[in-house]
Amino acid sequence: MDTLISEAVPEPPKRLKRGGRAGNQRRGGAAIRQMPWEVPVNSDRPIEPLPPEGVEAIHDGTMRILEEVGVEFLNREAVEIFRSEGCLIDRETPDSARVRFGRDFIMEKIALAPGAFTLTPRNEARRITIGGDHIVFGNVSSPPSCSDLDRGRRTGDRAAYQDLIKLTQYFNCLHFAGGYPVEPMDLHPSIRHLDCLYDKLTLTDKVVHAYSLGSERVEDVMEMVRIAGGLTHDEFDATPRMYTNINSTSPLKHDWPMIDGLMRLARRGQPTIVTPFTLAGAMSPITLAGTVAQSLAESLCAIALIQTINPGCPCAIGTFSSNVDMKTGAPAFGTPDYIRTTQMTGQMARHYGLPLRSSNTCVSNAPDNQATWESAHSLFAAITSGTNVVYHAAGWLEGGLCASYEKFIIDCEQVQQLIAYMKPVKWDADEIALEAIAEVGQGGHFFGIQHTQDRYETAFYAPFLSDWSNYENWRDRGAVQTVERANRIWKQILAEFEPPPMDAAIREELEDFVARRKQEGGAPTDF
Amino acid sequence: MDTLISEAVPEPPKRLKRGGRAGNQRRGGAAIRQMPWEVPVNSDRPIEPLPPEGVEAIHDGTMRILEEVGVEFLNREAVEIFRSEGCLIDRETPDSARVRFGRDFIMEKIALAPGAFTLTPRNEARRITIGGDHIVFGNVSSPPSCSDLDRGRRTGDRAAYQDLIKLTQYFNCLHFAGGYPVEPMDLHPSIRHLDCLYDKLTLTDKVVHAYSLGSERVEDVMEMVRIAGGLTHDEFDATPRMYTNINSTSPLKHDWPMIDGLMRLARRGQPTIVTPFTLAGAMSPITLAGTVAQSLAESLCAIALIQTINPGCPCAIGTFSSNVDMKTGAPAFGTPDYIRTTQMTGQMARHYGLPLRSSNTCVSNAPDNQATWESAHSLFAAITSGTNVVYHAAGWLEGGLCASYEKFIIDCEQVQQLIAYMKPVKWDADEIALEAIAEVGQGGHFFGIQHTQDRYETAFYAPFLSDWSNYENWRDRGAVQTVERANRIWKQILAEFEPPPMDAAIREELEDFVARRKQEGGAPTDF
């Protein structure tokens, strides 16, 4: 079963890098047989609910929001950059101003952004492409709590953080390590990013990200990624090595730290994903087209800022548009309205020639049926919208407030299945198999013929979590349901986990950096 | 919440029909708030994994199978019809023969079949359209067992059959009552069809079907549908009132009773869905394109028979192509390979101008996460393939061997969500809502504004099974997971169920028919 489900071994870089550091050669454990590492290509045409005139109408609405209503920037540095570009500035305070943008300015700037780019982590074999028809998946990010069947729901800590980072590294269907898969609340916020990035950079060799939550944190993370990659400053700046994701404060506001992070990364050629969080009826209009237009306005002006600072710097549009429960105001995810806003935003992202990020969302409070269909519908939205980056692809529960170990495993099964599904179909003579059909004729079977024997090991997708046995066999083996099987799998993966190799000198340099920055007090905190 | 989730009341026919029978006016119970009755339209372009040359290659393969390999018909009447049309007949026995078909014959005949047609049940307000961009959903059909959380897994009986028929009637997202939602094993096979159709025709007013399992059964069901509709024989024959679904015995064989049923319905203008059951690697080639080509060959020759008997008689292609687990030979459903074969068959059905049937399948042995994602992926296959008829849409478990009460409810939630999703999006000025965005400006919220107030009751899809509350509220209310909520819902629906009205004279006529046919011994059985 070699092409689809064998253990993956990313090819190590052919040339050993400086310091004699070996390529990150690694064999996974025997917990499951999974897909090999690859950057998937989504071969299907996206679903496009908007006709061309609908795209034009939303574009015009987006531009009018930027021109007529404007966006508040709580970052004077950004305001001055926009002023120097001739944007209209008013409602100024010492900390903020409203900025209105001409559509020519916006369109000229976003045209500078590339339609696709690569992100190269410390293991170059784990390089990923963002944009075009590529699609990559990452772990759940930022929940304060976590849960598993054995220990129940609890506040996140470093041990849980490390567990979930190990799962992120283990699964080949996860292509990057996004934000913290759970917040390690036992680490003080001033030094949390140092310990977290140390863990992430040593326990994974995949692309990592920096939270834009303060200048020091962003600078520290960039420096740690540079060290982990064994890179000079020039090498780091030369090509994207990491990224940040920022959220606007919808409606129509960009806060200081997010924009500060965006600008710091832009100056060093590192990408930002701009993801407004717009819940229709709460932070954006109750209508889906209005929500999409407002969300785009918020992201496009931030992207224009990136392109003003560093023309050609890679970036992406993020979408986090869904609806609320109008009875309670509670957010809802993975809904029919969520699918449509994601697909509409996908059309608009292609209209602007920019990569798109969406998410694998759900609101269920348990890793149950509801969580599964909400995730299935979110993943359906991702693959039919032309999404290039799927955030929160594994482990998200409770509208993002809890990381579930079991849901992590269940999500990886769904993600693997959809990656297998996205592969192009074949229709050559070998596939149509007229000779095989003639050989078997009427009423026989195909199990034993050569055409079957030659292909049976790799013909079909093989799941690691599904139980395909019949009822009697399943019952006699204990009637183990999916969530319990998932529980067994994550335990086995963690028990067998081996971190990817890292040169001892690089590890030491990372340790020294963390120790020094801790001694300096880490990053300032608000509390 | 009137447009999306209010109780449905199909409009009764304006004119009272013969015998003073009232239109079937009915209000559902208060168990849940559900979508109104409607025949959904799938507004999106299907996903088409095959390029035009791929469609052409599979078409050519299908035609070559029919021309060179042929299909065995275990029905001499059908063989003689094909002989009279100039088809090549050989390998004759008293019961069967192999038939080879010229592609001109096949293409000429299938061109006679309509691309869309209606099915009108006893309540004309429940008329459905099959074909075009319409999509309808029906209950699980034919499992021998059933299960629920309270009573566990058990052999099907008439009480369970009636329960599941009531659920089929209750849900507006289910448009027809397909086969028996569970086999009532406590009814002798000789009279089972009489009691089952009596129950189905009195407990539902939706489109019903006849199993093609013997001439007497088919004739009895047609007669009962005619009686229930208060129709003359001519009225019954004039337009489709019911349908049958037949399976070939793959590879490349059509059994006697299935073809007998097809011919009996065709003569009376009633439709047949021809659904080969081809598991790649077992009953068809291990390659997906070969499986699709073989399945099409099996269905197209049966459709050609229908069109020879009654040119223009409605019919549809069914697909039941999936893969097996090559380690065990067990069937697998809802897999990546299943999605692709369904989409490929959809492209071919459009190539031939015929409606398509697929299914909501899964192999899981419990109504758990696996069942949910397998169903989600099957439904994704249905809506992206351009499927017009979704069989087994609610309740299917264990690869079709068990009907689950809880899965029935869970499936209806998923089906409702996808029906809501399929509605076209809007992008007029009211939707883009520039004024609302300007009114709220930066940093406010949209809950209180008039634009929101005017729309909040109907803006979003409202689920009946999802729990969107936060963790603390959910926990304090007992941490009830989806499957337990589904359990409560089906009990409440059954407790409140009211059958649709039926004229007393018609009911009596049905009862008399059943009594007479039972006295005559019902249908012959093989055992």
Short mmCIF file of C-alpha atoms in Angstrom, two decimals, chain A residues 4 417 420-421 425 458-462 468, chain B residues 280 286 288 292 321-324 332 334-344:
data_model
loop_
_atom_site.label_atom_id
_atom_site.label_comp_id
_atom_site.label_asym_id
_atom_site.label_seq_id
_atom_site.Cartn_x
_atom_site.Cartn_y
_atom_site.Cartn_z
CA LEU A 4 -1.62 6.22 -0.71
CA GLN A 417 -10.34 11.42 2.88
CA ALA A 420 -7.66 11.55 -1.46
CA TYR A 421 -10.93 12.67 -3.03
CA VAL A 425 -9.75 10.78 -11.83
CA THR A 458 -3.23 0.95 -3.94
CA ALA A 459 -6.54 1.11 -5.75
CA PHE A 460 -8.62 2.71 -3.02
CA TYR A 461 -8.24 5.13 -0.18
CA ALA A 462 -7.65 3.21 3.06
CA TRP A 468 -15.50 -1.30 7.83
CA ALA B 280 -15.22 -1.89 -7.69
CA ILE B 286 -11.16 -2.34 -9.54
CA LEU B 288 -13.36 3.58 -11.09
CA VAL B 292 -18.77 3.48 -14.04
CA SER B 321 -20.78 2.24 -7.34
CA SER B 322 -18.29 2.18 -4.52
CA ASN B 323 -15.19 0.30 -3.51
CA VAL B 324 -14.61 -2.72 -1.30
CA ALA B 332 -17.24 0.52 1.79
CA GLY B 334 -19.16 7.27 1.62
CA THR B 335 -15.50 6.93 0.62
CA PRO B 336 -13.44 9.24 -1.61
CA ASP B 337 -13.82 6.65 -4.36
CA TYR B 338 -17.59 6.59 -3.83
CA ILE B 339 -17.76 10.38 -4.23
CA ARG B 340 -15.83 10.24 -7.48
CA THR B 341 -17.84 7.41 -9.06
CA THR B 342 -21.03 9.27 -8.19
CA GLN B 343 -19.79 12.49 -9.77
CA MET B 344 -18.52 10.66 -12.86
#
